[in-house]
XYZ file of C-alpha atoms in Angstrom:
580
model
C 132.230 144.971 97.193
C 129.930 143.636 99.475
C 128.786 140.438 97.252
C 132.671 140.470 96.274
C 133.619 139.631 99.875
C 132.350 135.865 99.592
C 135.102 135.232 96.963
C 138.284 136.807 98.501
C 136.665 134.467 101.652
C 137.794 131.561 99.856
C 141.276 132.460 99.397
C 144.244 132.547 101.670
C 147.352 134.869 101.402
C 149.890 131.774 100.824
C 147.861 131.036 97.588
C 147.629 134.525 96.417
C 151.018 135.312 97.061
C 152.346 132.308 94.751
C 151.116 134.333 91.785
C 153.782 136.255 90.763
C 152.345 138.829 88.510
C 149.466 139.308 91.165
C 152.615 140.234 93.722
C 154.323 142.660 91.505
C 151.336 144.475 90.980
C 150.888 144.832 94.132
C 154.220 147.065 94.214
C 154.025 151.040 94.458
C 157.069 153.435 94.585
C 157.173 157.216 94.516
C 160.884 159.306 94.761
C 162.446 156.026 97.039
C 158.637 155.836 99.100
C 158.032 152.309 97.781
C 154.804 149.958 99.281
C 154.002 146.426 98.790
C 150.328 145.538 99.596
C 150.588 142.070 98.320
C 149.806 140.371 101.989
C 146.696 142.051 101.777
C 143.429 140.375 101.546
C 142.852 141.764 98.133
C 142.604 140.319 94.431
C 142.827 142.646 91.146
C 138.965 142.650 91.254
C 139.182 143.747 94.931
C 141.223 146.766 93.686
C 138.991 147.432 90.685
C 135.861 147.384 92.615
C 137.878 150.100 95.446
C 138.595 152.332 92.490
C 134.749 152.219 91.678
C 134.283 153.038 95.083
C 136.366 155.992 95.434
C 134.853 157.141 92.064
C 131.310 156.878 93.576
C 132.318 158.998 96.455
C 134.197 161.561 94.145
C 136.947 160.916 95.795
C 139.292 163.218 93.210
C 136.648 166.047 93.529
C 137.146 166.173 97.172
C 140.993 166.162 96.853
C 140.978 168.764 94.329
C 138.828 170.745 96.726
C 140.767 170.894 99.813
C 144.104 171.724 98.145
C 141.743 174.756 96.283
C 140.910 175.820 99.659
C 137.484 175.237 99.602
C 135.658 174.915 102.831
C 135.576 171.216 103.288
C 135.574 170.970 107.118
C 131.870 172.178 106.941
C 131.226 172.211 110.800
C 133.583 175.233 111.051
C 133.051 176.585 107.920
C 136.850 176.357 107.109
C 138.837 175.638 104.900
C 142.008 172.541 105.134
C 145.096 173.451 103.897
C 147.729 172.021 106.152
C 149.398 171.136 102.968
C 150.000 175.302 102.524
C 152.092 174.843 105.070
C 154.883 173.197 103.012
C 154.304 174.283 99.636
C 157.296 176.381 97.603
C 157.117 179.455 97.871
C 156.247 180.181 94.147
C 153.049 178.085 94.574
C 149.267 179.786 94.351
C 146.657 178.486 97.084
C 144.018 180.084 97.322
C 141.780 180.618 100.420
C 138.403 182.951 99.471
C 140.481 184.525 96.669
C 143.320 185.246 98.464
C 146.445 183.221 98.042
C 147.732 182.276 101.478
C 150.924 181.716 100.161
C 152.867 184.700 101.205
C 151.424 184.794 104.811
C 153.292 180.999 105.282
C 155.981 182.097 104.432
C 156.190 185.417 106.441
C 155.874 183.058 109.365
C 158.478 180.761 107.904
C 160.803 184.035 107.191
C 160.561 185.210 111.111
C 161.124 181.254 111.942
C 164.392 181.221 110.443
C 165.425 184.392 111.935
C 164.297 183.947 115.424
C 165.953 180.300 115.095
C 169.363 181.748 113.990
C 169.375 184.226 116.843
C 169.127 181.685 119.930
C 171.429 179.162 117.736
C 173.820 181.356 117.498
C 173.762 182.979 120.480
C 172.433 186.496 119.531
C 169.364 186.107 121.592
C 170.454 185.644 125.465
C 168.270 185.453 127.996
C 167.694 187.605 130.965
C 171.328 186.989 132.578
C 172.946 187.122 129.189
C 173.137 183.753 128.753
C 172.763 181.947 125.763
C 169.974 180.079 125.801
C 170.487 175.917 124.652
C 167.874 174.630 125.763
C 164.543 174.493 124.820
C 160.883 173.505 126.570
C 157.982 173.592 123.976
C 154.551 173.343 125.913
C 151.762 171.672 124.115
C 149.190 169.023 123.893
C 147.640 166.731 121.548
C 148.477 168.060 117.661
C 151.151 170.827 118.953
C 152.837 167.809 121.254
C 152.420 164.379 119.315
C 153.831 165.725 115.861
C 156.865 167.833 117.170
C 157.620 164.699 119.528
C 157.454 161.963 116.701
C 159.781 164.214 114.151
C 162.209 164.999 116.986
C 162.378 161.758 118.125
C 163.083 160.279 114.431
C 165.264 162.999 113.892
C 167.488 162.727 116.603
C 169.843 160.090 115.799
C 169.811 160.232 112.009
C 173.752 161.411 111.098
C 173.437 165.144 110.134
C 170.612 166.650 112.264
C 172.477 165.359 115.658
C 175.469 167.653 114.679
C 173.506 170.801 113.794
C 171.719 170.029 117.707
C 174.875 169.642 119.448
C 174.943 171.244 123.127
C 170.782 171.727 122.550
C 168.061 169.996 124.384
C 164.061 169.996 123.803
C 161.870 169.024 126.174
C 158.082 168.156 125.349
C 155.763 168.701 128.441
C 152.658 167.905 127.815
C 150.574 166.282 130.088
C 149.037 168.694 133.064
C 149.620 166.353 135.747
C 152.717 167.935 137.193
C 154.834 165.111 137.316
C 155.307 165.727 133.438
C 156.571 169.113 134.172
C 158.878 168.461 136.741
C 160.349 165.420 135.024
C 160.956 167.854 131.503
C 162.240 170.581 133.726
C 164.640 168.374 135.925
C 168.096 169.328 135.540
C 167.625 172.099 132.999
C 168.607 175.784 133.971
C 166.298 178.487 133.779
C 168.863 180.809 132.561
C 169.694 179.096 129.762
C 166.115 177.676 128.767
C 163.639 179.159 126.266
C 159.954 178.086 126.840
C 157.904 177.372 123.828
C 153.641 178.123 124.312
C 151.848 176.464 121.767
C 147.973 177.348 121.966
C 145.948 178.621 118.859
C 143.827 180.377 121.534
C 145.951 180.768 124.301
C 143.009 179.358 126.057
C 144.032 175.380 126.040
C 143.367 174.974 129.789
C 145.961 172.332 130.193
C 148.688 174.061 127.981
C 148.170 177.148 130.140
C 148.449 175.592 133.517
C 151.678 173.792 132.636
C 152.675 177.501 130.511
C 152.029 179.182 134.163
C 153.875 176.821 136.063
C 156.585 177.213 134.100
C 156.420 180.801 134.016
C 156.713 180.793 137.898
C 159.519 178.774 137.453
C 161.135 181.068 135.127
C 160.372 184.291 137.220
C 161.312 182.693 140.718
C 164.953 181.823 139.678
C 164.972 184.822 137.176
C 164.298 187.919 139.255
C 164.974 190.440 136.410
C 162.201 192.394 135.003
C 162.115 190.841 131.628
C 162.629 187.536 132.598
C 159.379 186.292 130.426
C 159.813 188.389 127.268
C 163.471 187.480 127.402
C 162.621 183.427 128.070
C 159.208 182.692 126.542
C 157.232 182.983 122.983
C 154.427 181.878 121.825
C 152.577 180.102 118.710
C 149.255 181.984 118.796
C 147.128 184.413 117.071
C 145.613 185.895 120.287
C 148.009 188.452 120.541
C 145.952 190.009 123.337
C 146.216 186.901 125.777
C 149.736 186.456 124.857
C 150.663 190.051 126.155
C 148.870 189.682 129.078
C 150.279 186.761 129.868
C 153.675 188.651 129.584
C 155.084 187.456 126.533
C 156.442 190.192 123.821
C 153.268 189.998 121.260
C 156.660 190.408 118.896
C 157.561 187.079 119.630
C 154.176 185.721 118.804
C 154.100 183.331 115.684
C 151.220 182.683 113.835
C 149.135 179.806 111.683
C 145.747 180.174 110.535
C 142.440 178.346 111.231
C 142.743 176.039 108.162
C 145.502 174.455 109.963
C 143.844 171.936 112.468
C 146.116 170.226 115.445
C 147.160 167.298 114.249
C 147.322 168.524 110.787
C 149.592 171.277 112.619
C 153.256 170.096 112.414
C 154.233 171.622 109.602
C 153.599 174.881 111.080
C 154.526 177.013 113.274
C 153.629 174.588 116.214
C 156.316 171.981 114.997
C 159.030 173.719 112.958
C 159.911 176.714 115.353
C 161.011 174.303 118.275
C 162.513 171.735 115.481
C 164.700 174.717 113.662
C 165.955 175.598 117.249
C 166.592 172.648 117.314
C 168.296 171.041 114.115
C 168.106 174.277 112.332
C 165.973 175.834 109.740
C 168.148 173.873 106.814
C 166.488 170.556 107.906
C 163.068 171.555 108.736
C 163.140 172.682 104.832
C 163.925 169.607 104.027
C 161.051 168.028 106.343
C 158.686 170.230 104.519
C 160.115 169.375 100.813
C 159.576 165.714 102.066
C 155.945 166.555 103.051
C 155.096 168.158 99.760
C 156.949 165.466 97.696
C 153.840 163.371 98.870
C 151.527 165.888 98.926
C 152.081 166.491 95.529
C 151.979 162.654 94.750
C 148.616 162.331 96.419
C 147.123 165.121 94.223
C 148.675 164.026 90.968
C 148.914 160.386 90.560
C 146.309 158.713 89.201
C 144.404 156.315 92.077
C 146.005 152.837 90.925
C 149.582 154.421 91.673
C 148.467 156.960 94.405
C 149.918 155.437 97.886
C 147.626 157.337 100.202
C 144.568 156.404 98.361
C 145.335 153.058 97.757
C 145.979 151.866 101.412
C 143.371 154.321 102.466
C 140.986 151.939 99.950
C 142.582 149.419 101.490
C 142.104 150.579 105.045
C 138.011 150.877 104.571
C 138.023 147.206 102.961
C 139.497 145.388 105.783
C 137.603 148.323 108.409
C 134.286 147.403 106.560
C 134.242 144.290 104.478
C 136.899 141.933 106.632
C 135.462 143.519 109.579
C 139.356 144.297 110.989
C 138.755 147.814 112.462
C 141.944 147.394 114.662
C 145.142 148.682 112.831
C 148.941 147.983 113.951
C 151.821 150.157 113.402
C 154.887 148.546 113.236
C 158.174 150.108 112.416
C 160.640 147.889 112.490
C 163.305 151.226 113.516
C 163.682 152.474 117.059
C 163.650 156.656 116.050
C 160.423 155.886 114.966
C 159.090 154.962 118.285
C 156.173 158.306 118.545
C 154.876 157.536 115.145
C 152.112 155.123 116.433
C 151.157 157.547 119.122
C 150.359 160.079 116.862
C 148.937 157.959 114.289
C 146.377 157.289 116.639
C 145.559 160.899 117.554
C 145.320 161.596 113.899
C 143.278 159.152 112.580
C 141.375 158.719 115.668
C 140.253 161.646 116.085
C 140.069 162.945 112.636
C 137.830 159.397 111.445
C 136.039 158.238 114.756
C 133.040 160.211 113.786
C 128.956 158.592 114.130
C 127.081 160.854 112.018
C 127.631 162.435 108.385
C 128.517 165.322 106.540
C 124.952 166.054 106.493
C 124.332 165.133 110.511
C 122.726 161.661 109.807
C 123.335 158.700 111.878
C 125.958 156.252 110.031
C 124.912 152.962 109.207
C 128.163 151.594 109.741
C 131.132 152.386 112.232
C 133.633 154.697 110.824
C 137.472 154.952 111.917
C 139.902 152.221 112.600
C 141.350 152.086 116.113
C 145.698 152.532 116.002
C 148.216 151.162 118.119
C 151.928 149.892 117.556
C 155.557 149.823 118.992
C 158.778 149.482 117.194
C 159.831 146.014 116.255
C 160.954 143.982 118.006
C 160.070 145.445 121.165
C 155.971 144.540 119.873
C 157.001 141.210 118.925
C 157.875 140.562 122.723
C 154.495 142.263 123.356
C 151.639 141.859 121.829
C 152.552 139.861 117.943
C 150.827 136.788 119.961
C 147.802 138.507 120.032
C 148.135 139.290 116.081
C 149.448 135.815 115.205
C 146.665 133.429 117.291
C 143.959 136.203 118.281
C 142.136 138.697 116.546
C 143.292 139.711 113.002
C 144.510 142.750 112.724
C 146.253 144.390 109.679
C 149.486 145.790 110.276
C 151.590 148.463 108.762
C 155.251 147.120 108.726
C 157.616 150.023 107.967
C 161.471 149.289 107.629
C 164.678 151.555 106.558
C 167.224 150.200 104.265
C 169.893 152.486 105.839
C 170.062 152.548 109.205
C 170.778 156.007 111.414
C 173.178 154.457 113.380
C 175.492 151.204 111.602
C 176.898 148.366 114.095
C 178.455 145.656 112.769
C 180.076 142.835 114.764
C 182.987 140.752 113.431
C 181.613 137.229 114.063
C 177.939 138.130 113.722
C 176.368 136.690 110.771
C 174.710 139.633 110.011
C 174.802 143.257 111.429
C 172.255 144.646 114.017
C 170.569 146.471 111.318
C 170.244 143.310 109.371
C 168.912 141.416 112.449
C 166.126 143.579 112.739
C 164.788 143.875 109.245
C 165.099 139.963 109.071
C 162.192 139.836 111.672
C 160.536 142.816 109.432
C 160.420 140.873 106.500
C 160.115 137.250 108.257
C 156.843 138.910 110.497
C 155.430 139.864 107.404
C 155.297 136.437 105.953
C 154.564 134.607 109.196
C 151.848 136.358 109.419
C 150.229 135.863 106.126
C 151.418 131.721 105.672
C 150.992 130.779 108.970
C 151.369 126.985 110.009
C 149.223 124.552 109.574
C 148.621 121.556 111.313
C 149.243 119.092 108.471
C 153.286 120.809 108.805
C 152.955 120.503 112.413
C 152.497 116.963 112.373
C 155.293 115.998 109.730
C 157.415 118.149 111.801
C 157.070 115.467 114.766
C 155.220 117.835 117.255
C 153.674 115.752 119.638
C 149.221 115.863 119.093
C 148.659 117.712 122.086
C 150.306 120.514 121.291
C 149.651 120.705 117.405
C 146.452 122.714 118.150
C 148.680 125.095 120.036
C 151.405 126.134 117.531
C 148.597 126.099 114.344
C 148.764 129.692 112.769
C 146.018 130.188 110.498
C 147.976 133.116 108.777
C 145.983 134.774 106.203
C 146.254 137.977 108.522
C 146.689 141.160 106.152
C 149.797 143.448 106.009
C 151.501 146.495 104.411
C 154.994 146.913 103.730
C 156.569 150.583 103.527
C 160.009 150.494 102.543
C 162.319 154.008 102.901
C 166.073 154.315 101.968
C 167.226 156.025 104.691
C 165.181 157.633 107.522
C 165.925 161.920 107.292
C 164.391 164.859 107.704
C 162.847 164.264 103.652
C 161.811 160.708 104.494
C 159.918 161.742 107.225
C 157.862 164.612 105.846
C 157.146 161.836 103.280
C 156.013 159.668 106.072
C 153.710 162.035 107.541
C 151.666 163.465 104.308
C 151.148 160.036 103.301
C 149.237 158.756 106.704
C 147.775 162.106 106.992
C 146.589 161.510 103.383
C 145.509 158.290 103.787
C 143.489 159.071 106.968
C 141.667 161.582 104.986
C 141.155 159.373 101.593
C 139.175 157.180 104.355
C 137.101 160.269 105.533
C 136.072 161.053 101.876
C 134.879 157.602 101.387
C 133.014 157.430 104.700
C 131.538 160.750 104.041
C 132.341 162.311 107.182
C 133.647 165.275 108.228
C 137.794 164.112 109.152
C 138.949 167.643 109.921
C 137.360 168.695 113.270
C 136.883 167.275 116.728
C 133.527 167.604 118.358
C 133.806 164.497 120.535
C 136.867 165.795 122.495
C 134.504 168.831 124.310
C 132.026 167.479 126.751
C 135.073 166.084 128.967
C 136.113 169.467 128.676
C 133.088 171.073 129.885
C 132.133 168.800 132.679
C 135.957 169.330 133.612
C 134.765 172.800 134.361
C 132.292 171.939 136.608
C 134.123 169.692 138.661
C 137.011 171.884 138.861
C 134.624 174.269 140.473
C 133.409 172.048 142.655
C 136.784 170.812 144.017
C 137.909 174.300 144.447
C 135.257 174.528 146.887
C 135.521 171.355 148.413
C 139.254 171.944 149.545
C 139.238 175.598 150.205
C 136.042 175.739 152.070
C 134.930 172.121 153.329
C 132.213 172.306 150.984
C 130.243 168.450 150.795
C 130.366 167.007 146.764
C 126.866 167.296 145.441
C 125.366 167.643 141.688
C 126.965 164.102 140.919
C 125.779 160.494 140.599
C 126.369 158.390 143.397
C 129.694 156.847 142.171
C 131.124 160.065 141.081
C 130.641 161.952 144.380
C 131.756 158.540 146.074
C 134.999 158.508 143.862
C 135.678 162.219 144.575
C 134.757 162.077 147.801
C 137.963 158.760 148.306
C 140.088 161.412 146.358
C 139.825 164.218 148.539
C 139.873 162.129 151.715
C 143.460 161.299 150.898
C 144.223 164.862 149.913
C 145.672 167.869 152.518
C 142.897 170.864 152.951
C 143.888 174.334 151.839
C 144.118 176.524 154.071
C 146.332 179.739 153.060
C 145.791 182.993 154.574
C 146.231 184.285 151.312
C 146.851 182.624 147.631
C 150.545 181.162 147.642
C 152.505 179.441 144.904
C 153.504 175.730 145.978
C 155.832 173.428 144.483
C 157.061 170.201 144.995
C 160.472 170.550 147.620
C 162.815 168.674 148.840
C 160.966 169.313 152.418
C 157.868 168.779 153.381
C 156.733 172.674 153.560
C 153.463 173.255 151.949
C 154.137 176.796 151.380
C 157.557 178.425 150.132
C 158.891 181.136 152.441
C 160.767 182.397 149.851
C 161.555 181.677 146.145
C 164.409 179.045 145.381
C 164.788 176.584 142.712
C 161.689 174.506 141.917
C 161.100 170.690 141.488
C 162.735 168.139 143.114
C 166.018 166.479 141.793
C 167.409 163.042 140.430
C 166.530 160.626 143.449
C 164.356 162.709 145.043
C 161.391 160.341 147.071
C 157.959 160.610 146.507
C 157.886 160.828 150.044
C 159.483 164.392 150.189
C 156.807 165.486 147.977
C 153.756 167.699 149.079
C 150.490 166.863 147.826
């Protein structure tokens, strides 16, 4: 590949793409899932020599071995079957012997029931209210996914009607202006909270599940105001009856189900079937084994994850492109990119090997987007004169929502996939100066409207945009992140590089405790971190309770509740009002 790369240097896309038969090869489709890859720098030898690759690096080995359940995430000796997660319930996957199956689906089975209950109105809460409104609490994997289906799924023609009079909030962030924003103008009566933490021990998941508690119990003041407003996706049933939720209403998924691989479990389909309903979240997971399916079964020159995977490392490795743009050209769409990054970031942005050795190379690709055209207003200047980076253009033939105009010339839907199909092209033609000068533009400015094109692109292409299309969506990137792992030879299912933040989180959370409790001076830091701190706490109020209080942002400027009223401030409320 490596020798290879002087040859596909001497090409450009608008030659390559004159060759017809080159173009329709470049054409993939799978159950309406269809991909062109013909604007990418790649020639039939490229694609030969990729296959070779993945063959080197036993690339079907390594699939067949994490849908057997082998241990493949070696670092924590477990296995990686988020796939389980949607297979029919007839299928046999087997973890140490034992096929784990039956256990999905007894969490699936108490799913649908709990879901029917608070949809229709069997489970109340404390008051006897029914509760329509939902706050799921979560971060990274058990936040990203749930967001990005809900947010495609919310305008799409039948899952709006089965959510009618429901809300779902996604708090996420531990800052508490996330909290009070999701919790403004809901009613605690008529909410059910949502804990999502493996552990029960996510510290920023349990700070915001604690705040919200107190907001539950200090408008609520019945006895079972928690067990009657708050479950929990966890397997620490211990934690989660201390922390006063009905261990009953604990639901479970298993250590071979990493966060970002976790959406098709518990963590995204209990809030989503409140939601839409346990019909469509079957359908989400049908979608999601469709392609599942696909990527174990089709042989590598038709498989979609593994050949833009391939395609992925070439341009990562060879074209030296490690920057990667998701573009979907349709507005419910709009969280994909976000958690595209989290899960190939953090599944490929590894520096050492299976083994522990040092890479010679830099693994991962670095992920960004926005919906077109909102990115074409953005940053497509960057992509069109700057750096190259490849780009994933994804469009829907059927739009969600239809507006047409009577003296448009095309419909709103049409608008935007002409710029999906026209920023494909741009891209890869360009404009050269030879045009520019025939065209009349004046010398000075030829060197400033020259595109050099030959910048490499995907096209995904979906019929409509449902809860199937979108479980199709998701196993294929989650696929194709790991087909990238396998060739890298790195370990793309756990997450070492997230914990020493964590840890020296710790310390400093000690250390402010003590600074504003009891005027104790920074030390144990470098010079600019005790300097920073020190600004930070110069600006901040001291605490000085007589005894431990809850405080909350109010509408006055008390520090310290007398007495328990409704928290967090309302619509048009000024920061001004708010305590530190």
């Amino acid at each position: 590949l490596q020798s290879h790369l002087a040859d596909v240097e001497k090409t450009h896309l608008r030659d390559l793409l004159r060759d017809e038969q080159r173009s329709s090869s470049c054409e993939v489709e799978h159950n309406g899932f269809f991909v062109d890859y013909a604007r990418q720098r790649v020639t039939a030898e490229t694609m030969n020599k990729l296959m070779a690759l993945a063959k080197a690096a036993n690339m079907k080995e390594k699939i067949q071995a994490m849908f057997a359940g082998d241990r493949i995430n070696v670092t924590e000796n477990r296995a990686v079957l988020h796939v389980a997660t949607r297979a029919p319930k007839g299928e046999v996957i087997k973890v140490d012997g034992v096929n784990v199956v039956p256990d999905v689906y007894e969490v699936l089975d108490k799913i649908k029931s709990f879901s029917e209950k608070v949809r229709s109105g069997e489970w109340k809460g404390a008051t006897g209210k029914p509760l329509k409104d939902v706050v799921c609490i979560g971060i990274g994997g058990s936040f990203l996914g749930p967001a990005f289906v809900h947010t495609a799924l919310r305008t799409d023609h039948r899952a709006p009607l089965a959510a009618s009079g429901r809300r779902i909030r996604f708090p996420s962030n531990v800052d508490p202006i996330d909290v009070a924003r999701q919790l403004n103008g809901l009613d605690p009566e008529t909410t059910l909270v949502i804990v999502v933490s493996k552990t029960f021990t996510t510290v920023e998941t349990m700070l915001n599940a604690r705040t919200v508690r107190a907001w539950i119990t200090s408008n609520i003041c019945v006895p079972d105001a928690v067990s009657k407003h708050m479950v929990a996706v966890s397997t620490d049933l211990a934690l989660v009856k201390d922390f006063g939720i009905d261990p009953v209403n604990a639901f479970g998924f298993c250590d071979w189900v990493g966060g970002r691989y976790s959406v098709t479990s518990a963590v995204g389909i209990l809030p989503l079937a409140i939601q839409y309903g346990y019909e469509h979240m079957e359908r989400f997971l049908a979608g999601c084994w469709d392609m599942d399916t696909h990527f174990r079964d089709a042989p590598f020159d038709k498989n979609i994850p593994v050949l833009l995977g391939l395609i992925g490392v070439w341009n990562t490795q060879f074209l030296q492109c490690p920057t990667r743009a998701i573009l979907p050209y349709c507005q419910a769409l709009a969280k994909l990119p976000s958690h595209i990054q989290q899960l190939s970031m953090e599944s490929n942005g590894k520096g050492v090997a299976m083994d522990g050795t040092e890479l010679p190379f830099e693994a991962g690709e670095v992920e960004f987007g926005e919906p077109g055209t909102n990115g074409q207003h953005s940053f497509y200047q960057l992509i069109h004169q700057g750096r190259v980076i490849p780009c994933d253009f994804i469009g829907i033939i059927k739009s969600q929502q239809s507006v047409y105009l009577k003296n448009e010339l095309v419909s709103n839907h049409d608008e935007l996939m002409c710029n999906f199909f026209a920023q494909a092209d741009a891209l890869a033609y360009g404009k050269s100066a030879e045009e520019l000068v025939a065209e009349g533009v004046a010398p000075d400015l030829v060197p400033h409207k020259t595109f050099t094109g030959n910048r490499p692109s995907s096209s995904i292409l979906l019929p409509t945009l449902d809860a199937y299309t979108v479980g199709q969506l998701l196993s294929h990137y989650e696929h194709r992140v790991a087909v990238a792992g396998f060739i890298y030879g790195i370990n793309s299912f756990d997450q070492w590089g997230v914990e020493l933040g964590k840890v020296l989180a710790g310390k400093v959370r000690t250390t402010m405790n003590q600074a504003r409790t009891k005027g104790v001076p920074i030390t144990g830091y470098n010079s600019s971190t005790i300097a920073l701190m020190n600004r930070y706490l110069s600006g901040k109020t001291k605490w000085l309770y007589p005894e431990p209080r809850d405080v909350f942002p109010s509408t006055s400027r008390q520090r310290v509740r007398p007495e328990p009223r409704r928290l967090w401030p309302l619509e048009g409320t000024s920061n001004a009002d708010v305590g530190h």
